[in-house]
């Protein structure tokens, strides 16, 4: 109640299963009295490419373009492009970041990876010796909510895809933990395209139910042990 | 000699360390008599977003857009967009795929992730029950060559970043192995921005040296054991 939530959403089709999961989250969290903002990346035609266009005005070193250095310097002087500033404002205000997407190739769709690459710049999300538990986005929570193509059996220790937690390491630890953001248990809907309509409804209900008690959850211990035992 | 190599390159600046690694690969492999093609993603302004624009003409189901289904159907009828057809042709002809990039957030830059998302469509790279050792891109090799921001110590078992092999799982196993492509040992240059000029030169020399005997290398055993012991 009164909490602010940013949902970063990466699916092209509102009628998709991801679209339903987004709708549920917006409705349930709003009902709880949360203030919910959605960054609908495809609808925004969000730019995933990290280029010189992200810096307004002069470059720190125009002889050899270094994206990390240039965005850091631009952040400090307030010279990042408007779309980045807007996303950073949303992140800054949020208590909880929810990422809703279909797993593409054991990772995020490129448009969402581009959001990470471009929004979480040095100076804003982390800094020299300010990373992991010292990251700049402390006191925030994150939650990766995604659908898969493969089944739960495939994404198990015995399955060909390996434990699903292996794919969570770069996203949860490498990005969110790096920035100081705490990580809630992921929410995974396995192979919604390959299950019965009844099973799909159960999945949607489970998401609603989880959201009802979300604020009582404890973050995971985001260390190698959680991922690799 | 006579082998065909596709280098998919994702750095904005030719004068960068990644640019030097690319130049070395092109020169050394050409000297060996290989035919080398480079997809310079930023220079091409390669589109990373997976959208309806990737399908030429009518959709299989225009009621609810499903990217995986639509690109699969479009592939079968020869209806993928021109930029994808061109990349697929390069992949088809190649004996070896080299991916050259700076590690961004424990993964590929979004522009390169977008290349994976959009080029490796069902029907072309894998198909129903044709994945992993049965993937459609067999008899090809791949090599991930990248630079990091963090040091080798950070990306070790004892380091906060964890074993570097953890981040290779989604890329090497989840993408290349999934498509049937064999995987050579990755080539990793740790923190070139933070080492001496002499050390940087050593890194470049090491890459040249490795390329000289590349064709004698055996692929790794791309199973969970390689990544997680």
XYZ file of N, CA and C in Angstrom, chain B residues 15 27 61 63 76-77 87 107 111 114 128 176 190:
39
model
N 38.649 1.839 -33.007
C 39.930 2.006 -32.306
C 39.927 1.330 -30.928
N 42.861 -10.365 -40.233
C 44.175 -10.457 -40.889
C 44.757 -11.860 -40.802
N -1.034 -15.637 -38.178
C -2.168 -15.329 -37.304
C -2.087 -13.858 -36.888
N -4.334 -12.148 -35.523
C -5.155 -11.861 -34.336
C -4.295 -11.673 -33.094
N 9.734 -20.701 -43.595
C 9.345 -21.805 -44.478
C 8.855 -21.333 -45.847
N 8.181 -20.177 -45.861
C 7.691 -19.681 -47.158
C 8.613 -18.629 -47.768
N 21.841 -12.430 -43.111
C 22.619 -12.989 -41.997
C 22.550 -14.515 -42.005
N 26.701 -10.676 -19.986
C 26.092 -11.242 -21.184
C 26.537 -10.454 -22.413
N 22.605 -5.495 -28.880
C 22.614 -5.561 -30.346
C 23.021 -6.960 -30.816
N 20.203 -9.385 -29.987
C 19.185 -9.244 -31.014
C 19.516 -10.035 -32.274
N 11.466 -28.726 -34.455
C 10.820 -29.670 -33.548
C 11.723 -30.890 -33.383
N 24.369 -21.725 -28.906
C 25.142 -22.461 -29.923
C 24.898 -23.966 -29.863
N 40.660 -10.142 -20.028
C 40.162 -9.540 -18.796
C 40.602 -8.092 -18.638
